[in-house]
Coordinates of C-alpha atoms and ligand atoms in Angstrom, one line a residue:
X1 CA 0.0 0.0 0.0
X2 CA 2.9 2.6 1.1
X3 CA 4.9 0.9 -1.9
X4 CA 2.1 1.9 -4.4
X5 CA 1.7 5.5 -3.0
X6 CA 5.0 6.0 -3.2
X7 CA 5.1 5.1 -6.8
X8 CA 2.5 7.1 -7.4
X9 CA 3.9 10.2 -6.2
X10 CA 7.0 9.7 -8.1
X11 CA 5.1 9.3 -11.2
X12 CA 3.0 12.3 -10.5
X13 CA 6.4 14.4 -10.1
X14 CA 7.9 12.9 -12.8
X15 CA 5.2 13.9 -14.9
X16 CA 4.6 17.8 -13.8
X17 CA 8.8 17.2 -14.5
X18 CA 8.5 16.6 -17.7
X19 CA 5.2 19.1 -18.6
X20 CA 7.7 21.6 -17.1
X21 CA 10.3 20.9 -19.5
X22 CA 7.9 20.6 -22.1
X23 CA 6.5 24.2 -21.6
X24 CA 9.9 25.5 -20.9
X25 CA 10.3 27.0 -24.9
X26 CA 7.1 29.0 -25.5
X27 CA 4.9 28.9 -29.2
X28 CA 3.6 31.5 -31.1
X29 CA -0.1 30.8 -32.1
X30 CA -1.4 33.1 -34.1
X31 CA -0.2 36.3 -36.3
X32 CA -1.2 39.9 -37.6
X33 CA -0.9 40.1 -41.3
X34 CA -2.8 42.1 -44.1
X35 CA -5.5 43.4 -42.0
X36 CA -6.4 39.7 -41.1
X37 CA -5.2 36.8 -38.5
X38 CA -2.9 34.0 -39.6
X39 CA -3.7 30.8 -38.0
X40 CA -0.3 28.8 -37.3
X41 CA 0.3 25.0 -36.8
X42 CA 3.2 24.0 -34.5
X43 CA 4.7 27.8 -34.7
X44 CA 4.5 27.9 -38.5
X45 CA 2.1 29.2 -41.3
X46 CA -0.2 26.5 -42.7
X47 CA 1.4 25.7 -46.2
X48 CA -0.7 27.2 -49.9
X49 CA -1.5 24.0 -50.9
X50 CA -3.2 22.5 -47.4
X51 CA -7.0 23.7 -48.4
X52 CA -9.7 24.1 -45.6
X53 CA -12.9 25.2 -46.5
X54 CA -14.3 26.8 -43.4
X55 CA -13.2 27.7 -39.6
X56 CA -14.3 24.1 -38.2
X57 CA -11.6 22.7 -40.8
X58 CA -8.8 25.5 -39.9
X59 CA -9.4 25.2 -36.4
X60 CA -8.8 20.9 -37.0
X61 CA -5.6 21.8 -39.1
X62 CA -3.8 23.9 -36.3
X63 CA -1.4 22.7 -33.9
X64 CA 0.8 23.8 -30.9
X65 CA 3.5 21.3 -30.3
X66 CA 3.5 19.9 -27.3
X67 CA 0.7 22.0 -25.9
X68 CA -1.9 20.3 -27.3
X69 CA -0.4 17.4 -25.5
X70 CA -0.4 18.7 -22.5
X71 CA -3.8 20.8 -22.3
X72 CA -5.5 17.9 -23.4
X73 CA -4.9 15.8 -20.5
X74 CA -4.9 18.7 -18.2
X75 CA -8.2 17.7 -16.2
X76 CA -8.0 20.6 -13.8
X77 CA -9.1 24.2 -13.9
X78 CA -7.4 26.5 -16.3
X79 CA -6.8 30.1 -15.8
X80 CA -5.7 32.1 -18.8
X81 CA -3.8 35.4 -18.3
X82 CA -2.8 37.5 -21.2
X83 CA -0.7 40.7 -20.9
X84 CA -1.9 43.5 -23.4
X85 CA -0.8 47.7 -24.1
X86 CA 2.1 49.3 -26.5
X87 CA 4.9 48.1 -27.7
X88 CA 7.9 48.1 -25.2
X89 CA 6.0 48.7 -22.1
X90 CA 7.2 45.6 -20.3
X91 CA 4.3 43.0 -21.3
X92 CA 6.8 40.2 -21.9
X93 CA 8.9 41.4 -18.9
X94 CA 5.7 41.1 -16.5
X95 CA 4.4 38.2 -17.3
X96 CA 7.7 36.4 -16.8
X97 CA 8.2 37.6 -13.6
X98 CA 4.6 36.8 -12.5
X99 CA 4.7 32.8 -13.5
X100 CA 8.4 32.0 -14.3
X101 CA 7.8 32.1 -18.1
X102 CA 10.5 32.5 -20.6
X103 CA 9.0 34.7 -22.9
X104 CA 10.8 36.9 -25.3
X105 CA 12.2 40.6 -23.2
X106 CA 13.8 42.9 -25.5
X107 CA 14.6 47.2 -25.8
X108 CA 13.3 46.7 -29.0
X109 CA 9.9 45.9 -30.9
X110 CA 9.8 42.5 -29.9
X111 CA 7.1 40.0 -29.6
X112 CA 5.3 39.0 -33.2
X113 CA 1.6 38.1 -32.8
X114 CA 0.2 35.9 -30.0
X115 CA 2.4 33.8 -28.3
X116 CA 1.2 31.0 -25.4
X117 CA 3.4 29.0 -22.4
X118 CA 2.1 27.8 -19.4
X119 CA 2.6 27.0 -15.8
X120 CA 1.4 25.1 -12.9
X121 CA 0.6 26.7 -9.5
X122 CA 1.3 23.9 -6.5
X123 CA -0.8 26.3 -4.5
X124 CA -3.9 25.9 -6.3
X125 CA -3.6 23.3 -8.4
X126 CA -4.6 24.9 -11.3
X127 CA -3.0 25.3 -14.9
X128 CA -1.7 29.0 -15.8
X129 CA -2.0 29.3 -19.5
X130 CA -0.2 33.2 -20.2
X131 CA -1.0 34.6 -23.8
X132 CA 1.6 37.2 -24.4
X133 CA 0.6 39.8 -27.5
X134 CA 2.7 42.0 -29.6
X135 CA 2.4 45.5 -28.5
X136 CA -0.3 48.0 -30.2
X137 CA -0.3 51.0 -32.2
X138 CA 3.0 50.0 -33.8
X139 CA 3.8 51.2 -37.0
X140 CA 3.9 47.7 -38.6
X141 CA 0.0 47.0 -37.7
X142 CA -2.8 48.3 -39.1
X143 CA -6.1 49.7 -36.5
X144 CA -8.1 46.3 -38.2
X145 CA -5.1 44.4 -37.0
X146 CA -4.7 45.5 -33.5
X147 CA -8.0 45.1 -33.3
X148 CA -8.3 41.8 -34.5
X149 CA -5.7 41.0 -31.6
X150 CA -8.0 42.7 -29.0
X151 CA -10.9 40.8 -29.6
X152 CA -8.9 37.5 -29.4
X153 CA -7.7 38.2 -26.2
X154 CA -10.9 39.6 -24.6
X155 CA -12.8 36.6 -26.0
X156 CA -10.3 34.1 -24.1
X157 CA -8.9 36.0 -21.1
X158 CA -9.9 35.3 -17.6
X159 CA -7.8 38.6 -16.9
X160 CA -6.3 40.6 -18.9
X161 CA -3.1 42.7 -18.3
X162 CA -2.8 45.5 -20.0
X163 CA 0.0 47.8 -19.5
X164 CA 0.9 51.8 -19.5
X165 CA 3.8 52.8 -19.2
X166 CA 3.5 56.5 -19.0
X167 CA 1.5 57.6 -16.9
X168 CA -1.5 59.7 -17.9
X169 CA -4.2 58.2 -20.0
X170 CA -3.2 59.6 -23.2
X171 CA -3.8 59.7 -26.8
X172 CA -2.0 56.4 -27.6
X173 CA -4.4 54.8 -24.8
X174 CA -7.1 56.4 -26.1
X175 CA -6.4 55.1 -29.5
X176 CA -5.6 51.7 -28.0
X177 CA -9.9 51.6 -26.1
X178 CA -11.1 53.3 -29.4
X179 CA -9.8 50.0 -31.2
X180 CA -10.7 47.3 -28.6
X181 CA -14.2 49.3 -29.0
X182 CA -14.3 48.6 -32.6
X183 CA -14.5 44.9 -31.9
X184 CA -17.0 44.5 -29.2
X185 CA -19.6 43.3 -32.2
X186 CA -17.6 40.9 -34.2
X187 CA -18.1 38.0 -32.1
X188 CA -21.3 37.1 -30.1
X189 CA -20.5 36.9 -26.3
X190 CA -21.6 33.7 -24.7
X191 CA -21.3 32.0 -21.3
X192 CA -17.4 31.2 -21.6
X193 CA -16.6 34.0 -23.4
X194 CA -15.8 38.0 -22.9
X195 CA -15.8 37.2 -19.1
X196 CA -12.0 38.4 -18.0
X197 CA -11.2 41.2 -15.4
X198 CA -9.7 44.0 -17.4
X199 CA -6.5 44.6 -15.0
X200 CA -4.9 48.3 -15.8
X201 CA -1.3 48.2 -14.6
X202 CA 0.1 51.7 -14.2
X203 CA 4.0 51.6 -14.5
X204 CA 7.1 52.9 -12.8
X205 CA 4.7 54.9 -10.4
X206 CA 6.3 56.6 -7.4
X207 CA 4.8 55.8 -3.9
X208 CA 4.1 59.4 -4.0
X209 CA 1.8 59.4 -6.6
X210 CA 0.0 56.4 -6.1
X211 CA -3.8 57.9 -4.8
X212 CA -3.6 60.5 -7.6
X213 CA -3.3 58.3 -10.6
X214 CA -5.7 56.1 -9.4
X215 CA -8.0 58.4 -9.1
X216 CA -6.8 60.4 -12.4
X217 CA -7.8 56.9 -14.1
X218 CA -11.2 55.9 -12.7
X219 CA -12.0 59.7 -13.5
X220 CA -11.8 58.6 -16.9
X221 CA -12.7 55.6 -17.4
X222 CA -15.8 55.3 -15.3
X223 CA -17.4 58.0 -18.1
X224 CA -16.3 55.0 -20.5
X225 CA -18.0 52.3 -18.9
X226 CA -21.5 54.3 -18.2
X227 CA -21.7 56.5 -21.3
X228 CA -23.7 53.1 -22.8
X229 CA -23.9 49.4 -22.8
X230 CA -21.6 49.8 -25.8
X231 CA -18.3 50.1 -24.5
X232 CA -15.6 47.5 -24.4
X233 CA -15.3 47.5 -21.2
X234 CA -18.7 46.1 -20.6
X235 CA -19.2 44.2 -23.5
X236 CA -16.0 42.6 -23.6
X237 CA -14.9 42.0 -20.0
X238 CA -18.2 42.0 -18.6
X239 CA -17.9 45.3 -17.0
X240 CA -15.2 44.3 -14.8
X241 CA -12.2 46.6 -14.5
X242 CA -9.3 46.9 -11.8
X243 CA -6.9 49.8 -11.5
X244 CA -3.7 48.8 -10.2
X245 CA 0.1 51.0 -9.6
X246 CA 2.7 49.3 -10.1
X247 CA 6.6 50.5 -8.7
X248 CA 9.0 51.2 -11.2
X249 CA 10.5 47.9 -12.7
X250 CA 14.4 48.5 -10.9
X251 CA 13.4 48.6 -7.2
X252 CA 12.3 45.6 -5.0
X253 CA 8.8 46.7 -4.4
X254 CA 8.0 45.8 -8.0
X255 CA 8.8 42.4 -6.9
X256 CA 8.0 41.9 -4.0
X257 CA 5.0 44.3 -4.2
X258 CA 3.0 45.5 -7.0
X259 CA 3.8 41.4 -8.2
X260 CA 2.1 40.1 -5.2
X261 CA -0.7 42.3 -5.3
X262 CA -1.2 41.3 -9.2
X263 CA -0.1 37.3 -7.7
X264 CA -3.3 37.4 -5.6
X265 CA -5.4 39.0 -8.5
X266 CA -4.5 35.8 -10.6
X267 CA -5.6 33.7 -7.8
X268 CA -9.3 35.2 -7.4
X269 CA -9.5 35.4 -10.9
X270 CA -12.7 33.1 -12.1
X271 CA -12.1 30.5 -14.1
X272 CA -14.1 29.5 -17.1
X273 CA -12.1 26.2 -18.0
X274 CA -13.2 23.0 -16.4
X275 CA -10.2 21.4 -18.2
X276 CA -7.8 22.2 -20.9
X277 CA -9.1 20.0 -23.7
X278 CA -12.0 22.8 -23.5
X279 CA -9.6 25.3 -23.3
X280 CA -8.0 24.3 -26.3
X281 CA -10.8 23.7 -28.9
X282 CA -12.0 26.9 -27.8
X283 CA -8.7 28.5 -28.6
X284 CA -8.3 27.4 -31.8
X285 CA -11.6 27.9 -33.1
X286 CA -11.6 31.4 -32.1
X287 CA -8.3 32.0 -33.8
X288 CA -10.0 30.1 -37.1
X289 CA -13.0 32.0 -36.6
X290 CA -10.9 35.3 -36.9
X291 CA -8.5 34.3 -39.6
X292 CA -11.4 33.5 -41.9
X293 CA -13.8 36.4 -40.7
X294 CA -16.5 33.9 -40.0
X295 CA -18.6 35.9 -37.0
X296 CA -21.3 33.2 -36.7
X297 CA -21.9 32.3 -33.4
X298 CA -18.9 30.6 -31.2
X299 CA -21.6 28.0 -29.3
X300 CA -23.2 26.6 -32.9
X301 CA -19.7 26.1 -33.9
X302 CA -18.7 24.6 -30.5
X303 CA -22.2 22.2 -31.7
X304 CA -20.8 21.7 -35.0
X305 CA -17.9 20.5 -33.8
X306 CA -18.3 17.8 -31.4
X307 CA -21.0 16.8 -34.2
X308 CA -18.3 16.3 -36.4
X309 CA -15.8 14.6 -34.3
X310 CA -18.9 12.0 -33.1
X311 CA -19.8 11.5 -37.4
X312 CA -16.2 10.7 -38.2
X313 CA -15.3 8.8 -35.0
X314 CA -18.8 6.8 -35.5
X315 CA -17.7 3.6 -37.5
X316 CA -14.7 3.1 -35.9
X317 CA -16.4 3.2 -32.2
X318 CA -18.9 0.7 -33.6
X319 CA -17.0 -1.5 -35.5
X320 CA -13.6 -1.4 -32.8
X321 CA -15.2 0.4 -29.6
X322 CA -12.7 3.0 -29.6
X323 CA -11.8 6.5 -31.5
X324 CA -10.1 6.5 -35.4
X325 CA -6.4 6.5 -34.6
X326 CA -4.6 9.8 -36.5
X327 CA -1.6 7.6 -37.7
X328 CA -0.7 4.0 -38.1
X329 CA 1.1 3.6 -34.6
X330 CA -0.7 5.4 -32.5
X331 CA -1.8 3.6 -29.3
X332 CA -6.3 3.1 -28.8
X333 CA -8.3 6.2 -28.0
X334 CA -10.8 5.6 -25.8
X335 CA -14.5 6.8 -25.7
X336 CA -14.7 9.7 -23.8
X337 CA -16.4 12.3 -23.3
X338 CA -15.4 15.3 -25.2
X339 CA -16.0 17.8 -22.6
X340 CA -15.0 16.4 -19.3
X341 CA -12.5 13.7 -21.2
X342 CA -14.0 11.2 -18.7
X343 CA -14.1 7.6 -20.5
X344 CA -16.9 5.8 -21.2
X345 CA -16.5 2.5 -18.6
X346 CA -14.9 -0.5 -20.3
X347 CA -17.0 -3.2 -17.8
X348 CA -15.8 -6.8 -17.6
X349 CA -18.4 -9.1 -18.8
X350 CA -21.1 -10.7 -16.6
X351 CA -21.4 -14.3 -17.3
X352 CA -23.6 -17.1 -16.0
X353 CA -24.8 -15.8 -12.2
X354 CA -21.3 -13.7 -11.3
X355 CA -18.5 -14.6 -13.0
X356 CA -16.7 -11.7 -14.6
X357 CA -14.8 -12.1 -18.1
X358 CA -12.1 -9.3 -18.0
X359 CA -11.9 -8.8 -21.6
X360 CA -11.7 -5.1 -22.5
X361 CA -14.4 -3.8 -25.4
X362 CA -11.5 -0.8 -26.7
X363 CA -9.9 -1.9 -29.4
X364 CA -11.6 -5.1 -30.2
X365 CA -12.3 -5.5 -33.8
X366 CA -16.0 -7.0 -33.8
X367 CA -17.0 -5.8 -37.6
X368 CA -13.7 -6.5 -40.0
X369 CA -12.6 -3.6 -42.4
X370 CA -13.4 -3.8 -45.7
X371 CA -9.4 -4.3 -46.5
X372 CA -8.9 -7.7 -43.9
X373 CA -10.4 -10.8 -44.9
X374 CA -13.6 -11.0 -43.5
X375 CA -14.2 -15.1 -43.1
X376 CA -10.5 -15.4 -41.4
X377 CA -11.2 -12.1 -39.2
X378 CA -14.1 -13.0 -37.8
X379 CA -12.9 -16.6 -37.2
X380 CA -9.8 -15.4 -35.5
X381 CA -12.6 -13.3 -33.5
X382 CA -14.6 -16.2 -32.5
X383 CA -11.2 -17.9 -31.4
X384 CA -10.2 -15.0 -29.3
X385 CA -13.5 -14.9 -27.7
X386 CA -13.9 -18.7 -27.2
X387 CA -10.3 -18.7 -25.6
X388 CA -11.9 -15.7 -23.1
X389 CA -15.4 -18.0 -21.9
X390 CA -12.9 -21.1 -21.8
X391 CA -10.2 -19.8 -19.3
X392 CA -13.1 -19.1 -16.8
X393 CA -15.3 -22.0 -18.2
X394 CA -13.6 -24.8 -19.3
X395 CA -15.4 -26.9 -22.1
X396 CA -15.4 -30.5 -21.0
X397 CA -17.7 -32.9 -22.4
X398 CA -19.9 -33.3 -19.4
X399 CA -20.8 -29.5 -20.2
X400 CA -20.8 -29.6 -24.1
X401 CA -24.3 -28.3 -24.6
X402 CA -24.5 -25.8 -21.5
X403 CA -20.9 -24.4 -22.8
X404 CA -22.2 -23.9 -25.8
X405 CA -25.0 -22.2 -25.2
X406 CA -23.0 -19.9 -22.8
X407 CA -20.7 -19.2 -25.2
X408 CA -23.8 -18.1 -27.2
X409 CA -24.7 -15.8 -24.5
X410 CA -21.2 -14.3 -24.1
X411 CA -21.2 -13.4 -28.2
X412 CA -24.9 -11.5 -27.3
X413 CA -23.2 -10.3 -24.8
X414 CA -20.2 -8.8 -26.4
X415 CA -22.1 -7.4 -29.1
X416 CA -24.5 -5.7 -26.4
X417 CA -21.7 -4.2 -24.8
X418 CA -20.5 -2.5 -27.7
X419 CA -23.8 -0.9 -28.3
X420 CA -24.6 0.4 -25.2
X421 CA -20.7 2.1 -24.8
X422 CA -20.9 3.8 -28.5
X423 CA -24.6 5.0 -27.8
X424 CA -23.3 6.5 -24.4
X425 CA -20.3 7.7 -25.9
X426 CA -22.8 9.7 -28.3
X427 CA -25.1 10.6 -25.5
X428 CA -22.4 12.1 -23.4
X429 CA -21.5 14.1 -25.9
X430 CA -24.9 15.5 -27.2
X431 CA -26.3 16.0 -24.5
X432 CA -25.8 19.5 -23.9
X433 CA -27.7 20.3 -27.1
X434 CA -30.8 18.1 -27.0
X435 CA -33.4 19.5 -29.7
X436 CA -30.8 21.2 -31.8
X437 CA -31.6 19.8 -35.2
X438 CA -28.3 19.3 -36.3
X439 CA -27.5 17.1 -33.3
X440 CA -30.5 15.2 -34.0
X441 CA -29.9 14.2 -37.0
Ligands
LIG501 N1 10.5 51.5 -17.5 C1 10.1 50.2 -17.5 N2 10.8 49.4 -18.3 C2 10.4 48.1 -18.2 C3 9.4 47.6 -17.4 N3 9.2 46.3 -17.5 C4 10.1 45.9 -18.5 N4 10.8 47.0 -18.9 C5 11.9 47.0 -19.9 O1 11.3 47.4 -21.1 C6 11.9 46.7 -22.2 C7 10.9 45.9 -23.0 O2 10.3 44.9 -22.3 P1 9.4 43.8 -22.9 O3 8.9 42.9 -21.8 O4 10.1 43.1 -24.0 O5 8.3 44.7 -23.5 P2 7.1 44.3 -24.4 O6 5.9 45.2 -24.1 O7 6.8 42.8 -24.3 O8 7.6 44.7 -25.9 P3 7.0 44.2 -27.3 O9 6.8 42.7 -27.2 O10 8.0 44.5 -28.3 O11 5.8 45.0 -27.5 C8 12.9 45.8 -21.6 O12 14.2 46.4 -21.8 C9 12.6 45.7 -20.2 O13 13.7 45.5 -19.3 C10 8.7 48.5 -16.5 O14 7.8 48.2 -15.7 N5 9.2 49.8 -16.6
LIG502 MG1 6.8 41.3 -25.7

């Protein structure tokens, strides 16, 4: 019992070992380019020749490396924190020495579109994911650009950073709300989405100047947020806005101050994740949705989606009780859910009163592909199962006809099985959108 605990700690920090050193090198995800977004797979732009024909196949096509090997089995909470505001005014800098990224720092115009790295917190056992963006207003992007940028990062945020430098609200941040306000229509908000804290970090502030800036800011943007219910700060972050000084970046009370205070922000901060395979199909589809301008609404894709995965995973879950593999060596996928990634129960069989046939539905081929030989599959099937009911059951000739028919009842059995997994594989997964007519059919 110790023994196995033991074990299973060291596998546990072996594993958040590794996910470290797999998260160590951050990727870029997404770019600015010709007044549009550039979707990226594994850090790179998606060759000419690849074709998709709408965001459901973009958002299939992209990749991020290890990432998506990582926020897929991430079964935790996820908290995403991006860090927003001109270019040079410590974005990269911040976020680094918030969570221990490594994220590009530079004097110069430095980060290029949207790059993503992530952390762990022990504390609160959740997953950090930190989007950091290129800075706005440069001469290199366009207003449409920037904007495009903005709406990305308010649509996935669960707090957004967004930095100043100097300290008066001037023109440049002016210019920076007027473009996050040209967004707040392109994509439909929804109950994960547009939900973030809006976190205004004030820079290099003096202790001396604290109360007055603070109050200089809410001065201004409080007009912002009840001149109408069309402002970004309402429509984007849900109206939630915090105001925050921050020491200037040489001097320990930036570290071991205005950090902290931002540290315990990023704790409180809600989480709209329940895990990071949601995380991630949301991510990517909102990046495909932008790059092909398709402002439809994020749930029916969300819908259209698992709908697809469920049509093309269908045959193979019927005819092999697990998912299609992606390449030839790849280990089974099981049935799960596509939400919660909780697997559909692979139950030992029940046979005679009580006695349970360990003999695992995932990956057992029960209809042949068209390719194999169907007669000498299904006979090697019949052996494989016979083998099963006899290790439990022997066959002796006292029992010939009661075998036999138990071995009948196993096959029913088997075949039963199978069923009832792939029909609650499909049940779990639709059943957030009962009466939606795509579903149904
Ligand atoms: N004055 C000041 N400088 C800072 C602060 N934080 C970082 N820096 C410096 O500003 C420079 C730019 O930092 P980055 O973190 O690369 O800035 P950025 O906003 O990510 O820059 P881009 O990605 O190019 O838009 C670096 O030389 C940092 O050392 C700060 O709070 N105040
Ligand atoms: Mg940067």
């Amino acid at each position: 019992m110790v023994s196995d605990a033991a074990d299973y700690n060291t596998k546990m920090r072996i594993g958040m070992w590794i996910r470290k050193l797999l998260c160590l090198v951050p990727i870029q995800i997404a770019r600015a380019e010709n007044n549009g977004m550039v979707a990226l797979k594994d850090g790179l732009q998606i060759p000419s020749h690849v074709s998709y024909v709408d965001s459901i196949s973009l958002a299939n096509l992209m990749r991020f490396g290890f990432y998506d090997v990582v926020l897929n089995s991430w079964r935790g909470k996820i908290r995403v924190i991006s860090s927003m505001g001109k270019q040079s005014s410590g974005k990269s800098y911040l976020l680094n020495h918030l969570s221990g990224s490594h994220l590009d720092v530079s004097g110069g115009r430095c980060t290029d579109g949207v790059w993503m790295t992530i952390t762990t917190s022990e504390g609160d056992g959740c997953l950090y994911v930190l989007l950091d963006f290129e800075g706005l207003g440069s001469f290199e992007r366009s207003e449409q650009e920037d904007m495009l940028l903005s709406v990305l990062n308010a649509a996935l945020s669960n707090l957004t950073i967004f930095n100043k430098k100097d300290f008066h609200l001037d023109k440049d941040t002016e210019s920076a709300f007027s473009c996050f306000h040209s967004g707040i229509n392109l994509l439909e908000q929804d109950k994960k989405l547009f939900k973030g804290l809006f976190y205004i970090a004030i820079k290099d502030v003096d202790e001396s100047d604290v109360l007055d800036l603070i109050q200089e800011f809410h001065e201004k943007i409080s007009p912002i947020c009840s001149k109408s219910q069309e402002n970004f700060i309402l429509k984007m972050y849900d109206g939630k806005f915090e105001i925050a000084v921050m020491a200037p970046y040489n001097r320990a009370e930036y570290y071991h101050e205005s950090l902290r205070e931002l540290a315990q922000t990023v704790y409180e901060t809600d989480s709209c994740y329940d895990n990071g395979s949601i995380f991630l199909k949301d991510l990517k589809l909102i990046i495909a949705q932008i790059a092909v301008k398709d402002w439809s609404s994020v749930d029916s894709k969300r819908v259209a989606i698992i709908v697809d995965i469920v049509r093309r995973n269908l045959m193979c879950a019927i005819n092999m009780g697990c998912l299609s593999p992606t390449n030839s060596d790849e280990e089974v996928q099981e049935l799960v859910s596509l939400d919660t990634q909780v697997e559909v129960p692979d139950m030992p069989l029940v046979v005679g009163e009580s006695m349970l046939i360990n003999f695992r539905d995932s990956g057992l081929t029960l209809v042949p592909s068209k390719e194999s030989s169907t007669s000498s599959s299904i006979r090697d099937l019949l052996a494989q199962i016979r083998l099963k009911l006899e290790a439990v059951v022997p066959r002796k000739g006292s029992n010939i006809d009661s075998w036999h028919s138990m071995l009948e009842r196993f096959l029913s059995a088997v075949a039963e099985r199978r069923l009832n997994r792939v029909q609650r594989w499909i049940s779990s997964n639709t059943m957030d959108f009962c009466g939606n007519d795509e579903v149904e059919s």
